[in-house]
Amino acid sequence: MRVMPMRIGVIFPQFEFGNDPAAIRDYAQAAEGLGFTHIGADDHIIGPNPDRPDGWNGWVTFRTPFIEPFVLFSFMAAATHQIEFETCVLLLPQRQTVLVAKQAAGLDQLSGGRLRLGLGIGWSTVEYASLGENFHNRGKRVEEQVALLRRLWTEPHVDFQGSWHHIPDAGINPLPIQRPIPIWFGGQSEPVIRRAARIADGWMPLYPSPDQARPGLELLERCLAEAGRSRAEFGLEARLSYGKGNPEEWSHQLSAWESAGATHISLVSTNCGLATPEAHIAALRRFAQGITP
């Protein structure tokens, strides 16, 4: 048994949970009632047909259900009071930046300042093509997008001229409660780590253990130092699998990630043999009971 040492949240099991509004409400309220600090959700807008002529090996297809995260969190926010919401991750370069700024500001305003925006650049060429965005320059564009988001969230009107964006002295209204909304980056490549250390508020990799994360964490430390930033002001979120429901394993992983400097942990219940919404909600209860006295 252990007391929760970090901010411990959950990842909404998008593709295993189903789309029943009552069950989604129950999940959000159960997570909040059990003391979890945040709910995360992944982002995919469209999935390819795996039988397309040129083939498809990605795990996301047209059969993989994803509720758009701004819509999902707006629904959950209306059913809860204090639990935070995080995109993990929103694929920003395949979206219009100004529209994302508007949507995020609206969600932050209506939820009472409960949004954390985790960002990624994605991997699906079909998704980019379907949304009319350039897959090949997505890493370069995301940095300009982040700069523009922060200005739109903190200034009443913006005159912005970049390589891909032109805002002719205009602004969004309402602005978010958080000015700016925290921005974290997902991904584990060296360019992602360097980018996060320079311009993000935190990093959310997908390493299964701190031992496997060590090279990335060492690079993060060096990049933060090069950027003149302290690890103490930078967030780190890990994921912890529900696995077979073993509290001793959870406790070991929590302690290991705490020692590695994690500020947040998110419980993942997908791919653990949980076949129904009720089973996923029961897993939240078992986890919360297993790690608290």
Tab-separated table of N, CA and C in Angstrom, residues 1-2 4-6 8-10 34 36 239-243 245-247 249-251 253-254 265-269 280-293:
chain	number	residue	atom	x	y	z
A	1	MET	N	0.833	-1.198	0.000
A	1	MET	CA	0.000	0.000	0.000
A	1	MET	C	0.870	1.251	0.000
A	2	ARG	N	0.415	2.309	-0.682
A	2	ARG	CA	1.187	3.541	-0.711
A	2	ARG	C	0.247	4.722	-0.890
A	4	MET	N	-0.632	8.200	-2.773
A	4	MET	CA	-0.311	8.722	-4.100
A	4	MET	C	0.743	9.827	-3.993
A	5	PRO	N	1.942	9.623	-4.560
A	5	PRO	CA	3.012	10.592	-4.403
A	5	PRO	C	3.039	11.658	-5.485
A	6	MET	N	2.428	11.407	-6.608
A	6	MET	CA	2.460	12.308	-7.755
A	6	MET	C	1.024	12.617	-8.169
A	8	ILE	N	-1.698	11.623	-10.203
A	8	ILE	CA	-1.994	10.358	-10.872
A	8	ILE	C	-3.353	10.459	-11.558
A	9	GLY	N	-3.337	10.230	-12.851
A	9	GLY	CA	-4.554	10.309	-13.635
A	9	GLY	C	-4.800	9.041	-14.418
A	10	VAL	N	-5.688	9.133	-15.385
A	10	VAL	CA	-6.078	7.974	-16.185
A	10	VAL	C	-6.132	8.382	-17.653
A	34	LEU	N	-12.710	8.978	-7.285
A	34	LEU	CA	-11.660	8.132	-6.728
A	34	LEU	C	-10.372	8.908	-6.444
A	36	PHE	N	-8.434	10.609	-8.752
A	36	PHE	CA	-7.496	10.821	-9.856
A	36	PHE	C	-7.481	12.305	-10.227
A	239	ARG	N	3.377	6.766	-18.325
A	239	ARG	CA	2.188	5.917	-18.347
A	239	ARG	C	2.459	4.613	-17.604
A	240	LEU	N	1.438	4.135	-16.945
A	240	LEU	CA	1.538	2.905	-16.161
A	240	LEU	C	0.402	1.986	-16.586
A	241	SER	N	0.733	0.798	-17.035
A	241	SER	CA	-0.285	-0.143	-17.493
A	241	SER	C	-0.981	-0.816	-16.310
A	242	TYR	N	-2.289	-0.941	-16.420
A	242	TYR	CA	-3.044	-1.700	-15.422
A	242	TYR	C	-2.569	-3.150	-15.380
A	243	GLY	N	-2.142	-3.666	-16.519
A	243	GLY	CA	-1.594	-5.011	-16.597
A	243	GLY	C	-2.566	-6.073	-16.132
A	245	GLY	N	-3.534	-6.348	-13.004
A	245	GLY	CA	-4.192	-5.903	-11.786
A	245	GLY	C	-3.410	-6.202	-10.527
A	246	ASN	N	-2.072	-6.101	-10.606
A	246	ASN	CA	-1.210	-6.463	-9.485
A	246	ASN	C	-0.759	-5.211	-8.735
A	247	PRO	N	-1.262	-4.958	-7.515
A	247	PRO	CA	-0.877	-3.754	-6.773
A	247	PRO	C	0.617	-3.668	-6.487
A	249	GLU	N	3.061	-4.654	-8.406
A	249	GLU	CA	3.706	-4.150	-9.625
A	249	GLU	C	3.435	-2.664	-9.800
A	250	TRP	N	2.203	-2.239	-9.533
A	250	TRP	CA	1.900	-0.808	-9.621
A	250	TRP	C	2.783	-0.009	-8.671
A	251	SER	N	2.897	-0.478	-7.437
A	251	SER	CA	3.681	0.230	-6.434
A	251	SER	C	5.139	0.328	-6.864
A	253	GLN	N	6.316	0.279	-9.954
A	253	GLN	CA	6.428	1.222	-11.076
A	253	GLN	C	6.272	2.670	-10.608
A	254	LEU	N	5.352	2.912	-9.704
A	254	LEU	CA	5.163	4.265	-9.190
A	254	LEU	C	6.420	4.768	-8.491
A	265	ILE	N	1.627	10.675	-13.493
A	265	ILE	CA	1.496	9.294	-13.973
A	265	ILE	C	0.073	9.130	-14.491
A	266	SER	N	-0.079	8.401	-15.603
A	266	SER	CA	-1.413	8.123	-16.120
A	266	SER	C	-1.611	6.622	-16.265
A	267	LEU	N	-2.680	6.132	-15.664
A	267	LEU	CA	-3.016	4.709	-15.732
A	267	LEU	C	-3.638	4.383	-17.085
A	268	VAL	N	-3.123	3.333	-17.722
A	268	VAL	CA	-3.632	2.862	-19.013
A	268	VAL	C	-4.308	1.513	-18.802
A	269	SER	N	-5.574	1.418	-19.185
A	269	SER	CA	-6.300	0.156	-18.989
A	269	SER	C	-6.620	-0.561	-20.293
A	280	HIS	N	-13.626	-1.392	-17.267
A	280	HIS	CA	-12.628	-0.319	-17.201
A	280	HIS	C	-12.849	0.543	-15.954
A	281	ILE	N	-14.089	0.830	-15.628
A	281	ILE	CA	-14.373	1.621	-14.421
A	281	ILE	C	-13.997	0.829	-13.167
A	282	ALA	N	-14.254	-0.464	-13.171
A	282	ALA	CA	-13.859	-1.304	-12.031
A	282	ALA	C	-12.343	-1.318	-11.876
A	283	ALA	N	-11.628	-1.266	-12.991
A	283	ALA	CA	-10.163	-1.225	-12.929
A	283	ALA	C	-9.682	0.058	-12.252
A	284	LEU	N	-10.360	1.172	-12.503
A	284	LEU	CA	-9.999	2.412	-11.812
A	284	LEU	C	-10.152	2.236	-10.300
A	285	ARG	N	-11.257	1.627	-9.876
A	285	ARG	CA	-11.498	1.433	-8.443
A	285	ARG	C	-10.431	0.520	-7.832
A	286	ARG	N	-10.121	-0.563	-8.510
A	286	ARG	CA	-9.133	-1.503	-7.974
A	286	ARG	C	-7.769	-0.829	-7.865
A	287	PHE	N	-7.411	-0.042	-8.856
A	287	PHE	CA	-6.119	0.640	-8.812
A	287	PHE	C	-6.070	1.627	-7.659
A	288	ALA	N	-7.127	2.460	-7.531
A	288	ALA	CA	-7.155	3.459	-6.463
A	288	ALA	C	-7.101	2.789	-5.086
A	289	GLN	N	-7.792	1.668	-4.923
A	289	GLN	CA	-7.778	0.965	-3.641
A	289	GLN	C	-6.435	0.287	-3.397
A	290	GLY	N	-5.751	-0.091	-4.491
A	290	GLY	CA	-4.491	-0.813	-4.353
A	290	GLY	C	-3.308	0.054	-4.026
A	291	ILE	N	-3.405	1.384	-4.274
A	291	ILE	CA	-2.231	2.223	-4.047
A	291	ILE	C	-2.441	3.223	-2.922
A	292	THR	N	-3.589	3.173	-2.231
A	292	THR	CA	-3.823	4.073	-1.098
A	292	THR	C	-4.131	3.248	0.137
A	293	PRO	N	-3.810	3.734	1.325
A	293	PRO	CA	-4.068	2.966	2.537
A	293	PRO	C	-5.562	2.751	2.737
